[in-house]
PDB file of C-alpha atoms in Angstrom:
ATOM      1  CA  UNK D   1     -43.472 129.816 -37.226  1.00 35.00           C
ATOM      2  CA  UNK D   2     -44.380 126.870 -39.547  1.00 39.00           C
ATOM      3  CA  UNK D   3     -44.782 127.117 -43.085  1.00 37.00           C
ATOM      4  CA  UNK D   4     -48.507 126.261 -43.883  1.00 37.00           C
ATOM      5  CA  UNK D   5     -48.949 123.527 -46.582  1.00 36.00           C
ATOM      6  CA  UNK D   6     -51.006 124.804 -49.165  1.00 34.00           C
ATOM      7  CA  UNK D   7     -54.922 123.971 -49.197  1.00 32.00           C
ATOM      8  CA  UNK D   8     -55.692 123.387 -52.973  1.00 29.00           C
ATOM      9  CA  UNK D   9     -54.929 119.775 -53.375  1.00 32.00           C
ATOM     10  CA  UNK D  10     -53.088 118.303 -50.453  1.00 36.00           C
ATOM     11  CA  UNK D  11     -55.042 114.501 -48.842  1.00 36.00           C
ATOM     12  CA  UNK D  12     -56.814 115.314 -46.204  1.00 36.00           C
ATOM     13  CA  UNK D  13     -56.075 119.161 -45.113  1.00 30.00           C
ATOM     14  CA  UNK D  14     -59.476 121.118 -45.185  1.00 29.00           C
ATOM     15  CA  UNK D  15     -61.104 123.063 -47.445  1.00 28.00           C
ATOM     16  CA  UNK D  16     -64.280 125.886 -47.391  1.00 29.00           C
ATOM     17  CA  UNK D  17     -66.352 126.638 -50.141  1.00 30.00           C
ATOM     18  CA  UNK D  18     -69.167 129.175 -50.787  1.00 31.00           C
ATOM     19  CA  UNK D  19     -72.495 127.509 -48.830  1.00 33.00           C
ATOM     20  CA  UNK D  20     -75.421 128.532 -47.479  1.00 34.00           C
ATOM     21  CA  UNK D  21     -76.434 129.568 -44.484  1.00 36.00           C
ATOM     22  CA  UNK D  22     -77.201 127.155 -41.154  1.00 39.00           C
ATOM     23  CA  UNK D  23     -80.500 127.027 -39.532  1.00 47.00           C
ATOM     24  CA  UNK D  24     -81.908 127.614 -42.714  1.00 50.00           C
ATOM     25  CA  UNK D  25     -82.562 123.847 -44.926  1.00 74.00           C
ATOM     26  CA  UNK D  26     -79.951 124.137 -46.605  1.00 89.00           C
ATOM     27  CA  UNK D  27     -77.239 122.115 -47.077  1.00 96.00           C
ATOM     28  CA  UNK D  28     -73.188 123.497 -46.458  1.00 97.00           C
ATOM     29  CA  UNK D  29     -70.528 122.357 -48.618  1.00 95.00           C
ATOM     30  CA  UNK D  30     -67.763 123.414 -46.460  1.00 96.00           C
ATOM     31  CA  UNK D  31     -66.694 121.142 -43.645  1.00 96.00           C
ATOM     32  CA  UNK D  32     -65.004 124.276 -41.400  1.00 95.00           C
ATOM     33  CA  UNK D  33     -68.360 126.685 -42.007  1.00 96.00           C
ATOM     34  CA  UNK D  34     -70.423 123.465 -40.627  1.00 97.00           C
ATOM     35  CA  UNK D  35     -68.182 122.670 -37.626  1.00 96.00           C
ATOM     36  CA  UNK D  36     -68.061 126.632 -36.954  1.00 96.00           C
ATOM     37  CA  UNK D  37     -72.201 126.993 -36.780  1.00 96.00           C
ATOM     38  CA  UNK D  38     -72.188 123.405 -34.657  1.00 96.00           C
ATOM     39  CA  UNK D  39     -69.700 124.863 -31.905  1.00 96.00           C
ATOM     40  CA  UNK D  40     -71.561 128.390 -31.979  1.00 96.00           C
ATOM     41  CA  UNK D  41     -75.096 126.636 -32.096  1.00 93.00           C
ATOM     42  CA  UNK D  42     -74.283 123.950 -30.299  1.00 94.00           C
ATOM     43  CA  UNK D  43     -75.799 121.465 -32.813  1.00 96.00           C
ATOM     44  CA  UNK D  44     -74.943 118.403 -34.516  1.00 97.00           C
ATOM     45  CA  UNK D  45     -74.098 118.171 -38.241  1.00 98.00           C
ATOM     46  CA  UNK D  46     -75.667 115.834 -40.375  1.00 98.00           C
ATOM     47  CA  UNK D  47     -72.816 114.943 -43.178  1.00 98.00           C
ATOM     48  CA  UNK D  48     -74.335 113.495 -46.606  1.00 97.00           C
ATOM     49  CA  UNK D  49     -71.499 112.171 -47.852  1.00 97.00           C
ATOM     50  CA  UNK D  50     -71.475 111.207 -52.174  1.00 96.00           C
ATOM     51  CA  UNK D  51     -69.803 111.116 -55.510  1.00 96.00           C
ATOM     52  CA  UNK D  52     -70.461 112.412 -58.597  1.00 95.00           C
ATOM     53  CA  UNK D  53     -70.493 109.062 -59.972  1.00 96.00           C
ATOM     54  CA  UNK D  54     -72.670 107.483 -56.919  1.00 96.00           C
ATOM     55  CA  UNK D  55     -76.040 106.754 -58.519  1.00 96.00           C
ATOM     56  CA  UNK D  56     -77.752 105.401 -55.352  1.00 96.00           C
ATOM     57  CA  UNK D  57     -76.522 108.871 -53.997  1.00 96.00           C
ATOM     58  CA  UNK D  58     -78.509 111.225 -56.608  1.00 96.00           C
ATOM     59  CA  UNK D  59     -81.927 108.243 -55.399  1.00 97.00           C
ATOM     60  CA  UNK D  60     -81.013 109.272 -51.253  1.00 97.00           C
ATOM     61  CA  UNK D  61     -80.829 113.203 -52.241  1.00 96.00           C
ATOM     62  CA  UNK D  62     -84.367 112.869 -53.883  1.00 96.00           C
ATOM     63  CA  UNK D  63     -85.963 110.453 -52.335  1.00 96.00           C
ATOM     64  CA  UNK D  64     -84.734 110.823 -48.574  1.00 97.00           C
ATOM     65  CA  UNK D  65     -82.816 114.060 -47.955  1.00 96.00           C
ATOM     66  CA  UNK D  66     -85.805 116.237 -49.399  1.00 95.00           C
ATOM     67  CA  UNK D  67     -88.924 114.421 -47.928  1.00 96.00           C
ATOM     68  CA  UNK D  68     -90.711 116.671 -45.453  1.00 96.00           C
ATOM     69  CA  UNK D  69     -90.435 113.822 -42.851  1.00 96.00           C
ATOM     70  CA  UNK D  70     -86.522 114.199 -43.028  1.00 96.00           C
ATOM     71  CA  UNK D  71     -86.659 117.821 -43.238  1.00 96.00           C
ATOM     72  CA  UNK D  72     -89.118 118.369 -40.176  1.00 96.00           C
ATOM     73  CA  UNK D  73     -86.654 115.581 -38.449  1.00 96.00           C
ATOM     74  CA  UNK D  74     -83.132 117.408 -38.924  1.00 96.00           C
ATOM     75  CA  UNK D  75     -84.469 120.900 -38.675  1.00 95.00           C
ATOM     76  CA  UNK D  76     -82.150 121.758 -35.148  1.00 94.00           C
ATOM     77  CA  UNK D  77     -79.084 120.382 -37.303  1.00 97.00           C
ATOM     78  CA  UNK D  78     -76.446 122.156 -39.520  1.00 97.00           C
ATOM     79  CA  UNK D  79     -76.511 120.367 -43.049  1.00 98.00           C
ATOM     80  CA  UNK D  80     -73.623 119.422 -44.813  1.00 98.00           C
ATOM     81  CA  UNK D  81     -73.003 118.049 -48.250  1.00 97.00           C
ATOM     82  CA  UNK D  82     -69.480 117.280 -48.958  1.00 97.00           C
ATOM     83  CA  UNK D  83     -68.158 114.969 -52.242  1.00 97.00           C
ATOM     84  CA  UNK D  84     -65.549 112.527 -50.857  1.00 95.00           C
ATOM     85  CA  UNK D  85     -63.712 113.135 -54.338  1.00 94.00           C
ATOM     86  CA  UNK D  86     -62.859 116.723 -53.720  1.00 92.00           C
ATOM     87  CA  UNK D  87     -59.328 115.585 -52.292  1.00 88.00           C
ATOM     88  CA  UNK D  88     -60.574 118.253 -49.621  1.00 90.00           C
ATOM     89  CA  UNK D  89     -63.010 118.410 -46.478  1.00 92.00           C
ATOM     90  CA  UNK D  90     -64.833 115.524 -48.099  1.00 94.00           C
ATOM     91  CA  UNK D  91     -61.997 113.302 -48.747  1.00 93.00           C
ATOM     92  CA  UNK D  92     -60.843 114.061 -45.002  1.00 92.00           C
ATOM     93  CA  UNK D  93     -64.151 112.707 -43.918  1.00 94.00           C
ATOM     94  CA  UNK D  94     -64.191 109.543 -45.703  1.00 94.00           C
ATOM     95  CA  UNK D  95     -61.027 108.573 -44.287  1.00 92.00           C
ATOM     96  CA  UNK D  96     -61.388 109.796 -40.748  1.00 92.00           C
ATOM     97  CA  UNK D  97     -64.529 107.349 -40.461  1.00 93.00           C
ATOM     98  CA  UNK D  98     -63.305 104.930 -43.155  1.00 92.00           C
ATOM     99  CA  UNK D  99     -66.751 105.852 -45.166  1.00 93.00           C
ATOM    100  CA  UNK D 100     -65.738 104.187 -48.288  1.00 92.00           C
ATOM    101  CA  UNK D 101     -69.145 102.623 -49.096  1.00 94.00           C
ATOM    102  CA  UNK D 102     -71.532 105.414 -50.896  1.00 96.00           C
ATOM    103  CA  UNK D 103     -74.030 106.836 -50.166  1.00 96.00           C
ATOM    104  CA  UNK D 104     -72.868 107.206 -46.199  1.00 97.00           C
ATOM    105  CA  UNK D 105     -74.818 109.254 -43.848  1.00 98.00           C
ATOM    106  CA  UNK D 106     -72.834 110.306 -40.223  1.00 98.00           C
ATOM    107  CA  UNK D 107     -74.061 112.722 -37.962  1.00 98.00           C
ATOM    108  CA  UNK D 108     -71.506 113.963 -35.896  1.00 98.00           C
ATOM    109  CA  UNK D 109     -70.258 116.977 -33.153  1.00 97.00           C
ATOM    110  CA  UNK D 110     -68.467 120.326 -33.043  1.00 95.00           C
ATOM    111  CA  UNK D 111     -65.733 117.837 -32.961  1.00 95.00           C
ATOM    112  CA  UNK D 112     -66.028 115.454 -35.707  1.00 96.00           C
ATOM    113  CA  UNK D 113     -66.745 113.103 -33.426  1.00 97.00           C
ATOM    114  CA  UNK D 114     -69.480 110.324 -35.329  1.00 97.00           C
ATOM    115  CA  UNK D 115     -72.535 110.355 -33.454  1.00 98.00           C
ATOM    116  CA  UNK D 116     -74.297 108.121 -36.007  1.00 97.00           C
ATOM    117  CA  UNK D 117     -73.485 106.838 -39.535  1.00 96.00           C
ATOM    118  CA  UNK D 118     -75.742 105.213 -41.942  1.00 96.00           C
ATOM    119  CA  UNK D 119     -74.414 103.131 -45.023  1.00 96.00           C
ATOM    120  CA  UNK D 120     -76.882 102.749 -47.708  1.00 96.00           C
ATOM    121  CA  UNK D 121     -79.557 103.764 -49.347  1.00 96.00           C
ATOM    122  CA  UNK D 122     -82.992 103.146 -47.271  1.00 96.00           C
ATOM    123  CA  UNK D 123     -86.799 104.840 -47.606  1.00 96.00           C
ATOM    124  CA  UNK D 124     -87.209 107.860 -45.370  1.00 97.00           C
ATOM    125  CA  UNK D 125     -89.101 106.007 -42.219  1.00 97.00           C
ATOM    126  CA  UNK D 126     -86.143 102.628 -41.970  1.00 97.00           C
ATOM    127  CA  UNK D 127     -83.560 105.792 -43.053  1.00 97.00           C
ATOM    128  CA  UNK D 128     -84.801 108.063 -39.588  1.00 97.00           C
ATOM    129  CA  UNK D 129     -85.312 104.962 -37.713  1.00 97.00           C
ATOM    130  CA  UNK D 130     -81.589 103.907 -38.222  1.00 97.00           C
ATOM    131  CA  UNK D 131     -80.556 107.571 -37.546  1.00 97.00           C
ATOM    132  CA  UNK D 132     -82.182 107.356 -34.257  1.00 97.00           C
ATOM    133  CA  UNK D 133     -81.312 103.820 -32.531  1.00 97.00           C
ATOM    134  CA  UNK D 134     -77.313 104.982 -33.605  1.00 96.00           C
ATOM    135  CA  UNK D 135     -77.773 108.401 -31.816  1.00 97.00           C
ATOM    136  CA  UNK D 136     -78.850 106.312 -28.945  1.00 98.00           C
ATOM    137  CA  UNK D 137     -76.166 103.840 -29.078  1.00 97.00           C
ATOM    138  CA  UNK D 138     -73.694 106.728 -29.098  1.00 97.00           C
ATOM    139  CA  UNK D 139     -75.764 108.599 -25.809  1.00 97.00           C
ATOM    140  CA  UNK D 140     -75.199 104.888 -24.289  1.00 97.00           C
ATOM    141  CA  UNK D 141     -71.739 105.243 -24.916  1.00 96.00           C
ATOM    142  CA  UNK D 142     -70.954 108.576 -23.922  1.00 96.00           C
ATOM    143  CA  UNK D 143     -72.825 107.732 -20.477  1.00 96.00           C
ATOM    144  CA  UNK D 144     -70.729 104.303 -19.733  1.00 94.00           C
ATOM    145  CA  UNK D 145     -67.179 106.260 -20.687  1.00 96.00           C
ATOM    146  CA  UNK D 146     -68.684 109.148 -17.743  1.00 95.00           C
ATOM    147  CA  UNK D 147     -69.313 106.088 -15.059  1.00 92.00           C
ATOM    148  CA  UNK D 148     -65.926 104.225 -16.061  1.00 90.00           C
ATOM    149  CA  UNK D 149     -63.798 107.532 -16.032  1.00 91.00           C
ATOM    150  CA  UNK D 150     -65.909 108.193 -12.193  1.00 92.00           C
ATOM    151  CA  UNK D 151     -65.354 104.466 -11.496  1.00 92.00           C
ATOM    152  CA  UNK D 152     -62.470 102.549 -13.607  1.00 89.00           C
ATOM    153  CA  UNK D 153     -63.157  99.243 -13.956  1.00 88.00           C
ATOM    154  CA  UNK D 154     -60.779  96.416 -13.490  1.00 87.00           C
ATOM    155  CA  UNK D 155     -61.186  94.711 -16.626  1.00 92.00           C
ATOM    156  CA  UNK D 156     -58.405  95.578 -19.140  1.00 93.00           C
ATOM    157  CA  UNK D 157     -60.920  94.309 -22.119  1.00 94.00           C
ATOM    158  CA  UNK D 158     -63.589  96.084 -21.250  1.00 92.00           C
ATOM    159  CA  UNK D 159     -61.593  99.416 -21.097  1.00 94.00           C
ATOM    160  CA  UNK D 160     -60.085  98.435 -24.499  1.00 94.00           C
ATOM    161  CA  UNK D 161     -63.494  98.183 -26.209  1.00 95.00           C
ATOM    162  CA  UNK D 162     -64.173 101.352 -25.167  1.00 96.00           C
ATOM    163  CA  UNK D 163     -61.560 102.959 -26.207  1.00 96.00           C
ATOM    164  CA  UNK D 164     -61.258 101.146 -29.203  1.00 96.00           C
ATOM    165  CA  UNK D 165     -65.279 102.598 -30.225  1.00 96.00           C
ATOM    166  CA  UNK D 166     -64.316 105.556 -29.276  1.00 97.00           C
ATOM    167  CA  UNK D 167     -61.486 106.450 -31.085  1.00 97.00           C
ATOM    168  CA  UNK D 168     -63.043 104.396 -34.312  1.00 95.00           C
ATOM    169  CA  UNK D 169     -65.468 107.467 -33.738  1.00 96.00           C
ATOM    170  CA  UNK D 170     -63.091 109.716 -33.849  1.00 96.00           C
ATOM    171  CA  UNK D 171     -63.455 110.760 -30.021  1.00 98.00           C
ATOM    172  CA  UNK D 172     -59.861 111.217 -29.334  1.00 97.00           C
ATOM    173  CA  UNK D 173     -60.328 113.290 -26.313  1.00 97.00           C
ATOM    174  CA  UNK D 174     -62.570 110.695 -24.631  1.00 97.00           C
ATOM    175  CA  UNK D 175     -59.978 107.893 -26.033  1.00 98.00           C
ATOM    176  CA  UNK D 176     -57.268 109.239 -24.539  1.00 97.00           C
ATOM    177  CA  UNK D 177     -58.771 109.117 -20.857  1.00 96.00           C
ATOM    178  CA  UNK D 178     -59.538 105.734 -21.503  1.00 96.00           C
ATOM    179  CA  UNK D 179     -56.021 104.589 -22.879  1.00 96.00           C
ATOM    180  CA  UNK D 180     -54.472 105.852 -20.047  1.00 93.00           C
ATOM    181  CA  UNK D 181     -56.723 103.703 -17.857  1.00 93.00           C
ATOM    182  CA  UNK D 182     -55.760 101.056 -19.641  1.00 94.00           C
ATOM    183  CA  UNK D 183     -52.142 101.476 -19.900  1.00 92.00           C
ATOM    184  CA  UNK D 184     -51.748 100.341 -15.989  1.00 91.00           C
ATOM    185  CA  UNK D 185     -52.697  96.861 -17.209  1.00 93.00           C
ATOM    186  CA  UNK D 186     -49.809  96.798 -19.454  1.00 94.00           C
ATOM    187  CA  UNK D 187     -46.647  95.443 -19.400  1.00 94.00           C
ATOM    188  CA  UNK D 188     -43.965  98.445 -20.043  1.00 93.00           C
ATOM    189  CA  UNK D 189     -41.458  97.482 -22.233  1.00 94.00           C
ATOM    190  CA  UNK D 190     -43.278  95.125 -24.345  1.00 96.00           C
ATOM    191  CA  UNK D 191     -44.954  95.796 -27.676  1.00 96.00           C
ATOM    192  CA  UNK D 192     -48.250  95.840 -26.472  1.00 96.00           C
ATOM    193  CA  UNK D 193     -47.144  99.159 -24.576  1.00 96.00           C
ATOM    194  CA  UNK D 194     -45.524 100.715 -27.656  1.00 97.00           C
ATOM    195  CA  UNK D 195     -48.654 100.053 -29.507  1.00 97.00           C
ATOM    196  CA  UNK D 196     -50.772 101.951 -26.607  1.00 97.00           C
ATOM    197  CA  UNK D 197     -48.756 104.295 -26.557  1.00 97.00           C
ATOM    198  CA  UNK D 198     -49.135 104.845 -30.362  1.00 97.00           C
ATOM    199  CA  UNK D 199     -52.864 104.899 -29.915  1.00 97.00           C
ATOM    200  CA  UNK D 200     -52.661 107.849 -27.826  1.00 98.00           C
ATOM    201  CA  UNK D 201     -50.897 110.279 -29.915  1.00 98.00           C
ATOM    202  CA  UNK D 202     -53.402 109.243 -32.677  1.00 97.00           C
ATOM    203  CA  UNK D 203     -56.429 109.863 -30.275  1.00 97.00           C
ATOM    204  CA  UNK D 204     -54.295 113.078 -29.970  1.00 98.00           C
ATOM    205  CA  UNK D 205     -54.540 114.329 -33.348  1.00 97.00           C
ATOM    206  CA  UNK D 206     -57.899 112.933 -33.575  1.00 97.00           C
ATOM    207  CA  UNK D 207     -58.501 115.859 -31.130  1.00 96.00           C
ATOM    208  CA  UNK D 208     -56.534 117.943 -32.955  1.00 95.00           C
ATOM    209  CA  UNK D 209     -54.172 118.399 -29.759  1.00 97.00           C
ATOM    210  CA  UNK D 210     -51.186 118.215 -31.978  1.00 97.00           C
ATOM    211  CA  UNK D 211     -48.712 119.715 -29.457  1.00 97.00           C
ATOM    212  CA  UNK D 212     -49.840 116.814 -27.006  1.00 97.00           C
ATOM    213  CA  UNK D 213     -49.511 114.119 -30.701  1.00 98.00           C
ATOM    214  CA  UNK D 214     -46.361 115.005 -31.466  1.00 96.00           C
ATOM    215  CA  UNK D 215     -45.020 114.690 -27.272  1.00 97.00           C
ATOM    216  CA  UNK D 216     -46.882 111.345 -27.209  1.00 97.00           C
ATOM    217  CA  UNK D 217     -45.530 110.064 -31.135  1.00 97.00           C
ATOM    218  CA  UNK D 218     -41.896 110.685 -29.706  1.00 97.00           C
ATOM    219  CA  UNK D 219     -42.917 108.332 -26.975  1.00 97.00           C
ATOM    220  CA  UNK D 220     -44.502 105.938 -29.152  1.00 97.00           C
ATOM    221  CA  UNK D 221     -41.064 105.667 -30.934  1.00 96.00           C
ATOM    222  CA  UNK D 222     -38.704 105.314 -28.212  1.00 97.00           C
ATOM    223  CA  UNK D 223     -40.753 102.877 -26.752  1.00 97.00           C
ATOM    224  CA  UNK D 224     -41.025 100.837 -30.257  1.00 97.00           C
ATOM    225  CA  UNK D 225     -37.320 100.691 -30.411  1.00 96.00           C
ATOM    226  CA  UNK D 226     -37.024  99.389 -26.930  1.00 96.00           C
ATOM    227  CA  UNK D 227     -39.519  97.046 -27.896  1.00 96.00           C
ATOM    228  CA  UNK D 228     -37.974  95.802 -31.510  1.00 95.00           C
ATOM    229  CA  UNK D 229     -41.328  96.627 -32.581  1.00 96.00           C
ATOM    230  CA  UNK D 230     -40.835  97.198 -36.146  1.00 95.00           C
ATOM    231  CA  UNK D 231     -44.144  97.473 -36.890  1.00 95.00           C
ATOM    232  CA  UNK D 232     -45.454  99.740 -34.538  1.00 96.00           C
ATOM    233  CA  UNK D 233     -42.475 101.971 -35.185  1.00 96.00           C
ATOM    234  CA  UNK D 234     -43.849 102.064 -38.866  1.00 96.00           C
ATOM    235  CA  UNK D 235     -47.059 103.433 -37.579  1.00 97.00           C
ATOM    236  CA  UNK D 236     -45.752 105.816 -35.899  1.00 97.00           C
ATOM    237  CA  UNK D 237     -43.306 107.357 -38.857  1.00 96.00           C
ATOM    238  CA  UNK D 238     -46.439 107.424 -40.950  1.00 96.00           C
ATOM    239  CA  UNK D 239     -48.244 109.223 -37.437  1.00 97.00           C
ATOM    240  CA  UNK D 240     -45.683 111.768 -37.909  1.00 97.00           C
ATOM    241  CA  UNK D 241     -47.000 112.688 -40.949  1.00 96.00           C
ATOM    242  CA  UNK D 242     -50.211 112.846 -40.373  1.00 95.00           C
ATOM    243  CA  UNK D 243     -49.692 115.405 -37.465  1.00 96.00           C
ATOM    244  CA  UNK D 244     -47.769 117.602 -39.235  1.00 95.00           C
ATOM    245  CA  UNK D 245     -50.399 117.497 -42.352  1.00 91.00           C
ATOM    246  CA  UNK D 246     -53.090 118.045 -40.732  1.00 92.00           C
ATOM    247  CA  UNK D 247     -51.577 120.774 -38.682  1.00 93.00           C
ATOM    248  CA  UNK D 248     -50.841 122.793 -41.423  1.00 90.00           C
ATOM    249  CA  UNK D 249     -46.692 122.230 -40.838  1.00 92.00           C
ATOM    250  CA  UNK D 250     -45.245 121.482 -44.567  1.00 90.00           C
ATOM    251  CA  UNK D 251     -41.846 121.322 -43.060  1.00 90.00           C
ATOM    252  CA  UNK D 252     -42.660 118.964 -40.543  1.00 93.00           C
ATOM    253  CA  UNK D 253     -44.983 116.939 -42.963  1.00 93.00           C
ATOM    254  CA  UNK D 254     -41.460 117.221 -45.326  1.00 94.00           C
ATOM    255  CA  UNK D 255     -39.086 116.309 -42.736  1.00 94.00           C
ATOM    256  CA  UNK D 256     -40.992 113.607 -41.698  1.00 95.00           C
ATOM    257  CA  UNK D 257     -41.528 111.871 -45.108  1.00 95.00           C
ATOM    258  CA  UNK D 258     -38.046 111.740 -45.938  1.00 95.00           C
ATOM    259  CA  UNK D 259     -37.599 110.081 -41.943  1.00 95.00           C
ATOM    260  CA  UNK D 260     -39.869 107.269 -43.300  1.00 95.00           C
ATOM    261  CA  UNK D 261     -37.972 106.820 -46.673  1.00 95.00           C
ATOM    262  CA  UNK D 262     -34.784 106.302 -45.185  1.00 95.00           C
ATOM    263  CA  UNK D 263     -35.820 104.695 -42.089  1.00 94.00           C
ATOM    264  CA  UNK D 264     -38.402 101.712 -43.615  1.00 94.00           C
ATOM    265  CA  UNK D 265     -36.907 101.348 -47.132  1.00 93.00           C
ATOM    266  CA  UNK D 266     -39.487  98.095 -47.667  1.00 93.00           C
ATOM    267  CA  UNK D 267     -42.466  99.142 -46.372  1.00 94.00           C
ATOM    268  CA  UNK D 268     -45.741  98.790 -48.555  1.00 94.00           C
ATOM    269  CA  UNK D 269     -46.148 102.541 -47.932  1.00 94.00           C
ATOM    270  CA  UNK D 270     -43.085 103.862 -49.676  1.00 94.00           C
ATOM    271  CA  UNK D 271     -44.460 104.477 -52.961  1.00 94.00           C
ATOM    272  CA  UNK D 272     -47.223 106.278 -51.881  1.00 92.00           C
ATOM    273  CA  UNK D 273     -44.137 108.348 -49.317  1.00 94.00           C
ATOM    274  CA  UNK D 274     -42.458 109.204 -52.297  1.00 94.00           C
ATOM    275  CA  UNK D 275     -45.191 110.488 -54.513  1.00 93.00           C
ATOM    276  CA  UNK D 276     -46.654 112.686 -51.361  1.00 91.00           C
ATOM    277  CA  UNK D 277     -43.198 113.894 -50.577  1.00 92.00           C
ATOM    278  CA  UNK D 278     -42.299 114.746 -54.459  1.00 91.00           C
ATOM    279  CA  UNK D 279     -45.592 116.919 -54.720  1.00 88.00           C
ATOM    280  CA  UNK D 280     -44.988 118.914 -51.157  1.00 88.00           C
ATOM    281  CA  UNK D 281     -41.096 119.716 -52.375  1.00 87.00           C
ATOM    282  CA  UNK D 282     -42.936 121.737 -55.376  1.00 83.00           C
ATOM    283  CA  UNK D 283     -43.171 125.309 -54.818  1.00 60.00           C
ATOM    284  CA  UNK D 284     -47.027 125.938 -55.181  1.00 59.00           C
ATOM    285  CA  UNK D 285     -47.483 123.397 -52.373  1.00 58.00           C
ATOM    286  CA  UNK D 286     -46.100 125.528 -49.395  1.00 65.00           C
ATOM    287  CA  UNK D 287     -46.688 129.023 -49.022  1.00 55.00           C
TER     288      UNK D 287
END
């Protein structure tokens, strides 16, 4: 049985505070609570995400998030507030849809899958308007992944720009079907199938289908090495991690830390390696 890694200040692990309740106006602050009421609702959640320090945020919260317009308009949605500071749930969102331009505005599923983000400040009407055409653009998208899984196309570039949206949307379980489409186009043996293969163990823990991550990361990395490619191999060392992170595994997140030291001694990352494995070796880290 894994040793969990402790929740109090780890990157991107998850975090619930006290909240509110859903259904009601008001706004969550804890990213599992919201994600819980979504699956058992069956709603989307619509994710301010802000900083203490974001100005234009505090002008959205008043101006936007409590006109009647958008309170009448998100009424069959769970709300959640989260500050992208909190080295917690809101952290963890910022980086899983690279939301590093405040305020940011994403609407997304039970699975933390981005249905729609705004960036920005806007009034209430352009604000709803934008909210709408990018819940559209995401129904469009869900509908052409259903007829290309039905019907694959031949075309290895248009399968890659689907599966390249969806996984920057954090669909991994749609990504993956798609990937695997693609990967008959591919030469095996050759970088460009290492990398594939890479993408699909991150569309795995995307899903959070870390058993399946961790069977396609080993395949990543044997296929890297037969490949010489160094880079990709990098990737998927610093994969490795992630999995085992976000999986609650402190061993694993541990054993694969010092893997990365000792196995890409000039990568950029290293510093950053060190520092994260130093503060997981303390006790109060892993209970």
């Amino acid at each position: 049985m894994h040793r969990k890694i402790s929740r109090l200040c780890l990157l991107t692990l998850l975090f619930a505070l006290p909240a509110g309740a859903a259904g009601t106006g008001r706004w969550l602050t804890s990213v599992d609570e919201a994600l819980t009421s979504a699956a058992k609702e069956n709603r989307f959640v619509l994710v301010d995400l802000y900083a203490e320090w974001c100005g234009w945020c505090k002008v959205l919260e008043k101006d936007v998030f409590s006109s009647p317009e958008l309170k009448a308009w998100a009424a069959d949605f769970v709300l959640l507030r989260v500050d992208v500071d909190d080295g917690a749930g809101g952290s963890a969102l910022q980086a899983r849809f690279g939301a590093f331009s405040l305020p940011t505005t994403i609407v997304m599923d039970k699975h933390r899958v981005q249905v729609a983000s705004v960036a920005g400040y806007a009034r209430t009407a352009e604000f709803l308007s934008k909210l709408e055409t990018e819940m559209a653009t995401h129904r469009a998208l869900v509908e052409y992944f259903e007829k290309m899984r039905a019907k694959p196309t031949d075309d290895p570039a248009h399968l890659q720009k689907l599966a390249e949206e969806l996984h920057a949307r954090g669909d991994g379980r749609r990504a993956v079907v798609v990937y695997e489409l693609l990967r008959r186009h591919v030469e095996p043996g050759t970088p460009r199938a290492a990398w594939l293969a890479y993408r699909v163990a991150d569309a795995y823990r995307l899903a959070a289908l870390y058993d399946d991550a961790l069977q396609a990361t080993a395949r990543a990395r044997r296929l890297a090495e037969a490949a010489h490619a160094a880079v990709v191999g990098e990737n998927v060392d610093i994969l490795s991690y992630q999995i085992a992170e976000e999986s609650g595994d402190c061993r694993g997140a541990i054993n694969s830390l010092e893997h990365f030291l000792k196995v890409h001694p000039k990568s950029s990352h290293r510093s950053r390696a060190r520092q994260t494995l130093d503060a997981l070796r303390k006790d109060d880290l892993c209970v």
